[in-house]
Every structure is written in C-alpha cells, then in structure tokens.
Amino acid sequence: MSSAEAAVGEPDPGSRQIEFRDALREAMSEEMRRDVRVFLLGEEVAQYHGAYKVSRGMVDEFGERRIIDTPISESGFAGMAIGAAMLGLRPIVEFMSWSFSLVAADPILNNAPKMLYMSGGQFGCPIVFRGNDGAGGQLGSTHSWCVEGLYSNVPGVKIAIPSCPYDAKGLLKTAIRDDDPVFFLESERMLSVKGAVPEEEYLIPFGRGIVRRRGADCTLASWGRPVNFCLEAAEELAKEGIDCEVIDLRTIRPLDLETVVRSVQRTNCCVVVDQSWSFGSPGSELAAQVHAACFDDLDNFVHRVHSADVPTPYASNLEQEYLPNVRRICEAVRHATYRA
Amino acid sequence: MTRVSPSTGQRVFDVHGATERPAIAPPRHAPVQPAVDDATLTRWLRDMLLIREFEVRCMQAYQDKKIGGFCHVYIGQEAVAVGCTAAIEAKDPMVTAYRDHGHALARGMSARACMAEMFGRIGGCAKGKGGSMHMFDRANNLFGGHGIVGAQTPLGAGLAFATKYEDEVINGGRSNRVTLCFLGDGALNQGAFHEAMNLAGLFNLPVIFIVENNGYSMGTSIHRGTTMGHDLSSKALGYGIDAEVIDGMDVLEVHAGMSKVVADARRRSRPWFVDMRCYRFKGHSMSDPRKYRTREEEEVFEAGDPIGRLERVMRDRGALDDLRFKEMQKAVREEVRDAVKWADESPAPSVGELHHDVFVEPWGPYTGTSFPPFLREQGLKAPWREEECP
C-alpha cells in the first residue's frame, strides 16, 4: 500500500500513521465539533461503537442525541435522515454495508438526489451516506455489492471513493460540508490499513483526481481500493519495461476527465480499472468519455478491467479471480500496449 | 361493498368496515369542541370552496391537455386539509403524498403557483419541475408532495427528528414544533410506513401520521388490501403509539380532534396516529372510471359533502346567508379563473432550466453533456451543437 502523494495545495502527509477507520472517525469528530447540525446515525454506531469500529468512542464525546443507534431499518432511518436534512440538519448515515442500502433504494435514490430538482431549488439535501462497499473477505453475493455502478447512474449524487487513509479523512470532511447528497464508499478490506495522515486540518476537493505514479507508456485510471492494485501492477510492469502512470480519480461524480485526458495525450494508451460490474458502470462511462476526448491520441482502444460479470462468489480463489487484481490489470496493460 | 343492516333492513355501504353505522364512524372519544368564531368558519368555508373549485378546474384543464401526467384530485377530502392545517401553527412542518393540491392550498400556497406547477410552467412552485404530485413550498413549511406511496412517512419522522434535535441539541427547547405527515390508507401496506412508525415511537418524535382513509388504495377497497381495515388504529397499537379516529368529512370535527392530538404531541413529544375517515368523490386519478364501486355508494357519501355540512352549520348559526355564500363562490371562481389564466400565460421553463437545481452549487467543469472547456482551449470542438446543451 503506497502512501498518498499530496496534491498541490494539500498539506504534506507527514509521518503520523493511522488506520483508515481512524481517519474516518477523525473526519466525523472534527466536523461534529465544528458544526452542531452534524450527527451520525446507523446500526450499532453508538453503544456498540460501530460494527467495524469506525465510530469507536464517539458516543462518549457527543452523547446519544448525536450518535444515534437505529434499528435494522435502512429504509426508515435513511428516509428519516433525509427529512432531517430537508429541515437543515446535516446527517451522516452509516450503512453497515452498502449492500444493505439496497433495501433503502427508494429514499436514497428517489428522494435525496431528486429533492432539489423536484422542488425547483427550494429544498436541498445535505447528507452523507457512508459504509463498506465492494467484495473481499468471502462474504458471499448478497453482502458484496459494488454500488458505484448502480448509484452513479442517478443525477444529483456525488460519489467519493478514497483509496488511502489520507484521502479518507480529507474527502469525508469535504463530503460533510457539501450541501448535496454524497455517497461515500469505503472498503472493509481497507479499514485496518495504515497510512500517513497529517494532524492539521485539510480538505480534498471533489472532482480533482491525483497522479499517484508518473509514467510514459500507459495511463491506468482507477478509484478506491483498486488504485492500490494498479500501483502494484505498475511495479510489476516496470520490470518488463512498461512504464505506467496511475491516476486516482478520488470521486467518480464529479469525474475528473481532465487529469485523465492530459495523461492519455502523453501516454496514448489507457486502461480503466473499476471494481464494479462492467455493464453500465462508471468505468464504462469514463472509457467512453476518454474515447470521445482522445480519439486521435489513442494508439489502441481503452481497455477496461472490471469485476467478472457474475454474482460475487464465496470461494476464496473464485472471489480473488472475480475482482480486478494485479494479474488481470497487468494483462490488460500488456494488451493495450501491444506487448501481449 | 354493501351490506344489509340486520336491524333496519337498509343497505349500508361498508367502505371503512363499520358494519352497522353510517360509513363515517364517529370519533372514539368525542373531542371537546373548541369555540370557533364565525370569521374562522368563514375562512374555512372559503378555503374548502377554493380547493373544490381548483380541482374542478384542474379536471377541465387535464381534459384540455393543459395538465400532463397523472392528476389526482382532492374533491371530497377538503375538510381534512383545511381542518388539519387550522389545528397547527405556521412554524409546524407538513409533508404529504401525491394527492397534494388540497394540502398546498390549505397551507397557503397561492392558487397561481399551484396551477402553474400543474401546467408545467416556470411560475409554478417548483418552476414546473415537480408537477402535480410534487408540490413544495418552503415559505409555508410544506416539505413536498411525494409520488411514491409511503415514501413520505420516514421523511415526516425525519422532520420531527430535526425539530426535536433543534430543540434539544441546538437551541435548548424553543421551537417545540409538531410535524404533520399525511398518507393514504394504501400506504399502510408499505414497509416504509411501519419503519417510520417504529422509529417515531422509539425516538419519541412529535409527528402525527394522518391516514386519509378514503377506503380505496387506487381501485382496491381497504378490505381487499389491508388487514384490520375496519380498525386501523390497531396498527398504532403495535408500536405503542396513541391513535384517534376522526370524522374527516366534518371540518369542525377535524379541527377539534386534531387540536387535541397536536396539543398532546407537542406537550409530550410523542407521535400520534390518526384514522381520518373520509371519502374520495372522484377516481384515484383522472384515468380511473371507478368501476369498482357503485353510483349508489357514491351518492350516499356525496350527501355528506364536507362543504355542505359546514354550510349548514354556518346557516344554522346565522353566520351565512344566500348572498354571502354566492359571493364566496363567485370570489373563489374568480381566484381560480385568474390562476388558470396566469398559469396559461406563464412561460414554459427555458431549456436552460433543464440543468439547474441538480446541485446546490454548480460544480466541476462539466454541466450535463457540455464540452469540457479545457478541450475547447486546445482547439477541439464539441461533436454536437453546444447551444442545444446549455
């Protein structure tokens, strides 16, 4: 896992190493101290201190009026939080897993992102939905959704997907201050990963990707956990003489096409790595946009690496093959650069 | 559905499951009638007449194809919206379902803004982007009509949560607001409603769930779609929530019953469930020929028209005479005619409006499908005519 490379204007990550989950908690706690309208609700967030211990200790500081345990009732508490947001509060809704958010699809897709538009600009919905997204850890098919493919389809949402603790904190603070609904996608597989996070306050703006690794032969564009696989793949490929540039988009709505295009104009080659299913996914959208913007620059069509087009399998070996992994990313780059 | 009463031998329409009484059940606890002065009654009558006239003109405009989509008129249920809004204060939030024109007008939205929204014009309350099922009015604390059955019930709980949070966490108990959340009897079979009831009961939220029980969810009678349809208050029992049955065809009963419920919800910060017995004179929507019920049944209920009932009360009191009544009818006709004219003359939203109001602040270099400016700076052209995509 490589440490975050701070973008221009962002503070130096420094030497303090903390876990991904602690970065998330710091972001929430700092914002709750700053703004009394911010509160956290979800299953097991208070007395149990978070199913994944992201909210550990927060109830001790903020009390049960602001760190709120809910019943297992996603549709109810997501809708309730949206109602509260319409009246000016700034809820953070924790879904234990984004897979479970599917039972709340009506409020989070039909209400939150559409409210401003339907009301002709009268009622915004400043809310953050966050939780664990994606497969890994052999949880089987129902618990292993990558919801970005599904949710990025709806206008009015912003989707942030951090790939390291530094981004987790900076992006979540931005999400909480955002006046629109933000879907914040974490990965259970990354919660205990450590990374450098500065003590000082910083915000990471939405819609600006970051170049994690410079390279001349092929642009690897990704977000979230697979960024780390891309960095590993780039190291592998470097041994074969293929020099990859790795871009972490950080948010997929808004999508930073500019950083990708500027890179592809130099490398003339692009591979998109997206852990959601390929059909109608953000990776497909990005590939289409890169084709439109870089038609004359590309030496090959944009290759894509997605999760396999099957329900997530339980067996460990199948699950590893199902997800975008270093081997499959390397293969895609070799094909895209005519080295296969 | 009709039954023959064993005691009288007469046919009884059993819309609400009351077997031997007229279909509108009396409230279980007779509310103490608060003194209502003549001026207030006059205002209520005017508001009910306005809603009735508005809906009649909506039906016409729909047939003239001035109004698109679905159109669910509120005729017959006017006493509910007027009586309920009369029982709360301006500061209290209100949220409702798709049959929402009556609520919007009762809450104080102008007939012009309401009608222009129906017409899909820029002068509408939501610039024509919401439509008939989605009436929003921030100034009057109306948090929307919502098109998905039951979807507004967790939102109602959330509004009440926010008022309570404001009082307990932010400013220390000053506003003490109560939220009214309207739903139809069909919404009782949606999971969202039960989750909202559970959360409201659990968190002691000052929200009143008002079931406008007109006996039909679309074309399905309550007895074919809802268990315990004859006694909806049993739904509240399971959540430890207090319930009241109110005759929704009588604005005085609605006001009296709701005043009591609102006062209690405010004082104790507790949810309430109200089975508001009423009747929908027209079909579910404009496309509904209402073949699932008899003309005879409709005539029985039309005889209990809420406007006629208030009119009689006022005449008996000497608060209304023929002349006054005609004047009021004329005035609301004029008001609605003006609204229709105004809506008709209000322009359609500019095409530029298509991309507005998606986010609070415009963000990113790319709005909709517009061509990224940095590519234009590089001398590249958009593959489509940009002026078409403002």
Coordinates of N, CA, C and O in Angstrom, one line a residue, chain A residues 153-246:
Chain A
N153 N -25.4 6.2 -11.6 CA -26.3 6.4 -12.7 C -27.3 7.5 -12.5 O -27.9 8.1 -13.4
V154 N -27.5 7.9 -11.2 CA -28.5 8.9 -10.9 C -28.0 10.3 -10.8 O -27.1 10.5 -10.0
P155 N -28.6 11.2 -11.5 CA -28.1 12.6 -11.4 C -28.4 13.2 -10.0 O -29.5 12.8 -9.4
G156 N -27.6 14.1 -9.5 CA -27.8 14.7 -8.2 C -27.0 14.1 -7.1 O -27.1 14.6 -6.0
V157 N -26.3 13.0 -7.4 CA -25.5 12.4 -6.3 C -24.0 12.8 -6.6 O -23.6 13.0 -7.7
K158 N -23.2 12.8 -5.5 CA -21.8 12.9 -5.6 C -21.3 11.7 -4.9 O -21.8 11.2 -3.9
I159 N -20.2 11.1 -5.6 CA -19.7 9.8 -5.1 C -18.2 9.9 -4.8 O -17.5 10.2 -5.8
A160 N -17.8 9.7 -3.6 CA -16.4 9.8 -3.3 C -15.9 8.4 -2.8 O -16.6 7.8 -2.0
I161 N -14.7 8.0 -3.3 CA -14.2 6.7 -3.0 C -12.7 6.8 -2.7 O -11.9 6.9 -3.6
P162 N -12.4 6.9 -1.4 CA -11.0 7.0 -1.1 C -10.2 5.7 -1.2 O -10.7 4.6 -1.1
S163 N -8.9 5.9 -1.5 CA -8.0 4.7 -1.7 C -7.0 4.6 -0.6 O -6.2 3.7 -0.5
C164 N -7.0 5.6 0.4 CA -6.0 5.5 1.4 C -6.5 6.4 2.6 O -7.4 7.2 2.4
P165 N -5.9 6.2 3.8 CA -6.4 7.0 5.0 C -6.3 8.5 4.8 O -7.2 9.2 5.2
Y166 N -5.3 9.0 4.1 CA -5.2 10.4 3.9 C -6.4 11.0 3.1 O -7.0 12.0 3.5
D167 N -6.8 10.3 2.0 CA -7.9 10.7 1.3 C -9.2 10.4 2.0 O -10.2 11.2 1.9
A168 N -9.3 9.4 2.8 CA -10.5 9.1 3.6 C -10.9 10.2 4.4 O -12.0 10.7 4.5
K169 N -9.9 10.8 5.1 CA -10.2 11.9 6.0 C -10.5 13.2 5.2 O -11.5 13.8 5.5
G170 N -9.7 13.5 4.3 CA -9.9 14.8 3.5 C -11.2 14.8 2.7 O -11.9 15.8 2.6
L171 N -11.5 13.7 2.1 CA -12.7 13.6 1.3 C -13.9 13.5 2.2 O -15.0 14.1 1.8
L172 N -13.9 12.9 3.3 CA -15.1 12.8 4.2 C -15.4 14.1 4.8 O -16.6 14.5 4.9
K173 N -14.4 14.9 5.1 CA -14.6 16.3 5.7 C -15.3 17.1 4.6 O -16.2 17.9 4.9
T174 N -14.8 17.0 3.4 CA -15.5 17.7 2.3 C -16.9 17.3 2.1 O -17.8 18.1 1.9
A175 N -17.1 16.0 2.2 CA -18.4 15.4 2.0 C -19.4 16.0 3.0 O -20.5 16.3 2.7
I176 N -19.0 16.0 4.3 CA -19.9 16.5 5.3 C -20.2 18.0 5.1 O -21.3 18.4 5.4
R177 N -19.3 18.7 4.6 CA -19.6 20.2 4.4 C -20.3 20.4 3.1 O -20.7 21.6 2.8
D178 N -20.5 19.4 2.2 CA -21.1 19.6 1.0 C -22.6 19.7 1.2 O -23.2 19.1 2.0
D179 N -23.3 20.6 0.4 CA -24.7 20.8 0.5 C -25.6 19.8 -0.2 O -26.8 19.9 -0.2
D180 N -24.9 18.9 -1.0 CA -25.7 17.9 -1.7 C -25.5 16.5 -1.1 O -24.6 16.3 -0.3
P181 N -26.3 15.6 -1.6 CA -26.1 14.2 -1.1 C -24.8 13.6 -1.6 O -24.5 13.7 -2.7
V182 N -24.0 13.1 -0.6 CA -22.8 12.5 -1.0 C -22.8 11.0 -0.6 O -23.2 10.7 0.5
F183 N -22.4 10.2 -1.5 CA -22.3 8.7 -1.3 C -20.8 8.5 -1.1 O -20.0 8.7 -2.0
F184 N -20.5 8.0 0.1 CA -19.1 7.8 0.5 C -18.8 6.4 0.6 O -19.4 5.7 1.5
L185 N -18.0 5.8 -0.3 CA -17.8 4.4 -0.3 C -16.5 4.0 0.2 O -15.4 4.4 -0.3
E186 N -16.5 3.2 1.3 CA -15.3 2.7 1.9 C -15.2 1.2 1.6 O -16.0 0.7 0.9
S187 N -14.1 0.6 2.0 CA -13.9 -0.8 1.8 C -13.5 -1.5 3.1 O -12.6 -1.1 3.7
E188 N -14.3 -2.5 3.4 CA -14.0 -3.2 4.7 C -12.6 -3.8 4.7 O -11.9 -3.8 5.7
R189 N -12.1 -4.1 3.5 CA -10.7 -4.6 3.3 C -9.6 -3.6 3.6 O -8.5 -3.9 3.8
M190 N -10.0 -2.4 3.7 CA -9.0 -1.3 3.8 C -9.1 -0.7 5.2 O -8.2 0.1 5.6
L191 N -10.1 -1.0 6.0 CA -10.3 -0.2 7.3 C -9.1 -0.3 8.2 O -8.8 0.6 9.0
S192 N -8.4 -1.4 8.2 CA -7.2 -1.5 9.1 C -5.9 -1.1 8.5 O -4.8 -1.2 9.1
V193 N -6.0 -0.7 7.2 CA -4.8 -0.3 6.5 C -4.3 1.0 7.1 O -5.1 1.9 7.4
K194 N -3.0 1.1 7.4 CA -2.4 2.4 7.9 C -1.8 3.3 6.8 O -1.4 2.8 5.8
G195 N -1.9 4.5 7.1 CA -1.3 5.5 6.1 C -1.0 6.8 6.8 O -1.5 7.0 8.0
A196 N -0.3 7.6 6.2 CA 0.1 8.9 6.7 C -1.0 9.9 6.7 O -1.6 10.1 5.6
V197 N -1.4 10.5 7.8 CA -2.4 11.5 7.9 C -2.0 12.6 8.7 O -1.6 12.4 9.9
P198 N -1.9 13.8 8.2 CA -1.4 15.0 9.0 C -2.3 15.3 10.1 O -3.5 15.0 10.1
E199 N -1.8 16.0 11.1 CA -2.6 16.4 12.3 C -3.4 17.6 11.9 O -4.5 17.8 12.4
E200 N -2.8 18.5 11.0 CA -3.5 19.7 10.7 C -4.7 19.4 9.8 O -4.9 18.4 9.2
E201 N -5.7 20.4 9.8 CA -6.9 20.2 9.0 C -6.6 20.4 7.6 O -5.9 21.3 7.1
Y202 N -7.3 19.6 6.8 CA -7.2 19.7 5.3 C -8.5 19.2 4.7 O -9.1 18.3 5.3
L203 N -8.8 19.7 3.6 CA -10.0 19.2 2.8 C -9.5 18.8 1.4 O -8.6 19.5 0.9
I204 N -10.1 17.8 0.9 CA -9.7 17.4 -0.5 C -10.9 17.7 -1.4 O -12.0 17.2 -1.2
P205 N -10.7 18.6 -2.4 CA -11.9 19.0 -3.2 C -12.4 17.8 -4.0 O -11.6 16.9 -4.4
F206 N -13.7 17.9 -4.3 CA -14.3 16.9 -5.2 C -14.0 17.2 -6.7 O -13.8 18.4 -7.0
G207 N -13.9 16.2 -7.5 CA -13.7 16.4 -8.9 C -12.3 16.6 -9.4 O -12.1 17.1 -10.5
R208 N -11.4 16.4 -8.4 CA -10.0 16.5 -8.9 C -9.2 15.3 -8.5 O -9.0 14.9 -7.4
G209 N -8.8 14.5 -9.6 CA -8.0 13.3 -9.3 C -6.6 13.7 -9.0 O -6.2 14.8 -9.0
I210 N -5.8 12.6 -8.8 CA -4.4 12.9 -8.4 C -3.6 11.8 -9.1 O -4.0 10.7 -9.2
V211 N -2.4 12.2 -9.6 CA -1.5 11.3 -10.2 C -0.7 10.6 -9.1 O 0.1 11.3 -8.4
R212 N -0.9 9.3 -8.9 CA -0.2 8.6 -7.9 C 1.2 8.1 -8.3 O 2.1 7.9 -7.5
R213 N 1.4 7.9 -9.6 CA 2.7 7.5 -10.1 C 2.8 8.0 -11.5 O 1.9 8.0 -12.3
R214 N 4.0 8.6 -11.8 CA 4.2 9.1 -13.1 C 4.7 8.0 -14.1 O 5.4 7.1 -13.6
G215 N 4.3 8.1 -15.3 CA 4.7 7.0 -16.3 C 4.5 7.5 -17.7 O 3.7 8.4 -17.9
A216 N 5.1 6.9 -18.7 CA 5.1 7.4 -20.0 C 4.3 6.5 -21.0 O 3.9 6.9 -22.1
D217 N 4.1 5.2 -20.6 CA 3.6 4.3 -21.6 C 2.1 4.0 -21.6 O 1.5 3.7 -22.6
C218 N 1.5 4.1 -20.4 CA 0.1 3.7 -20.4 C -0.5 4.4 -19.1 O 0.1 4.5 -18.1
T219 N -1.7 4.9 -19.3 CA -2.4 5.6 -18.2 C -3.4 4.6 -17.6 O -4.2 4.0 -18.2
L220 N -3.2 4.3 -16.3 CA -4.1 3.5 -15.5 C -5.0 4.4 -14.7 O -4.5 5.1 -13.8
A221 N -6.3 4.4 -15.0 CA -7.2 5.3 -14.3 C -8.1 4.4 -13.4 O -8.8 3.5 -13.8
S222 N -8.2 4.8 -12.1 CA -9.0 4.0 -11.2 C -9.4 4.8 -10.0 O -9.1 6.0 -9.9
W223 N -10.1 4.2 -9.0 CA -10.5 4.9 -7.8 C -10.7 3.8 -6.7 O -11.0 2.7 -7.0
G224 N -10.6 4.2 -5.4 CA -10.9 3.3 -4.3 C -9.8 2.3 -4.2 O -8.7 2.4 -4.6
R225 N -10.2 1.1 -3.7 CA -9.2 0.1 -3.3 C -8.4 -0.4 -4.5 O -7.2 -0.6 -4.4
P226 N -9.0 -0.5 -5.8 CA -8.2 -1.0 -6.9 C -7.0 -0.1 -7.3 O -6.1 -0.5 -8.0
V227 N -7.0 1.2 -6.8 CA -5.9 2.1 -7.1 C -4.6 1.4 -6.6 O -3.5 1.4 -7.2
N228 N -4.7 0.8 -5.4 CA -3.6 0.1 -4.8 C -3.1 -1.1 -5.7 O -1.9 -1.4 -5.8
F229 N -4.1 -1.8 -6.3 CA -3.7 -2.9 -7.2 C -3.0 -2.3 -8.4 O -2.0 -2.9 -8.9
C230 N -3.5 -1.2 -8.9 CA -2.8 -0.5 -10.1 C -1.4 -0.2 -9.8 O -0.5 -0.4 -10.6
L231 N -1.1 0.3 -8.5 CA 0.2 0.7 -8.2 C 1.1 -0.5 -8.1 O 2.3 -0.5 -8.6
E232 N 0.6 -1.6 -7.6 CA 1.3 -2.9 -7.6 C 1.6 -3.4 -9.0 O 2.7 -3.8 -9.3
A233 N 0.6 -3.3 -9.8 CA 0.7 -3.8 -11.2 C 1.7 -2.9 -11.9 O 2.6 -3.4 -12.7
A234 N 1.8 -1.6 -11.6 CA 2.7 -0.7 -12.3 C 4.2 -1.1 -12.0 O 5.1 -1.1 -12.8
E235 N 4.3 -1.6 -10.7 CA 5.7 -2.0 -10.3 C 6.1 -3.3 -11.1 O 7.2 -3.4 -11.5
E236 N 5.1 -4.2 -11.2 CA 5.3 -5.5 -11.9 C 5.7 -5.1 -13.4 O 6.7 -5.7 -13.9
L237 N 4.9 -4.2 -14.0 CA 5.1 -3.9 -15.4 C 6.4 -3.2 -15.7 O 7.0 -3.3 -16.7
A238 N 6.8 -2.4 -14.7 CA 8.1 -1.7 -14.8 C 9.2 -2.6 -15.1 O 10.2 -2.4 -15.8
K239 N 9.1 -3.8 -14.4 CA 10.2 -4.8 -14.6 C 10.2 -5.3 -16.1 O 11.3 -5.8 -16.5
E240 N 9.1 -5.2 -16.7 CA 9.0 -5.7 -18.2 C 9.3 -4.5 -19.1 O 9.1 -4.6 -20.3
G241 N 9.6 -3.3 -18.5 CA 9.8 -2.2 -19.4 C 8.6 -1.4 -19.8 O 8.7 -0.6 -20.7
I242 N 7.5 -1.6 -19.1 CA 6.3 -0.8 -19.4 C 6.1 0.2 -18.2 O 5.9 -0.2 -17.1
D243 N 6.1 1.4 -18.6 CA 6.1 2.5 -17.6 C 4.7 3.1 -17.5 O 4.2 3.8 -18.4
C244 N 4.0 2.7 -16.4 CA 2.6 3.1 -16.2 C 2.4 4.4 -15.4 O 3.1 4.6 -14.4
E245 N 1.4 5.2 -15.8 CA 1.0 6.3 -15.0 C -0.3 5.9 -14.3 O -1.2 5.4 -14.9
V246 N -0.3 6.1 -13.0 CA -1.5 5.7 -12.2 C -2.3 6.9 -11.7 O -1.7 7.8 -11.0

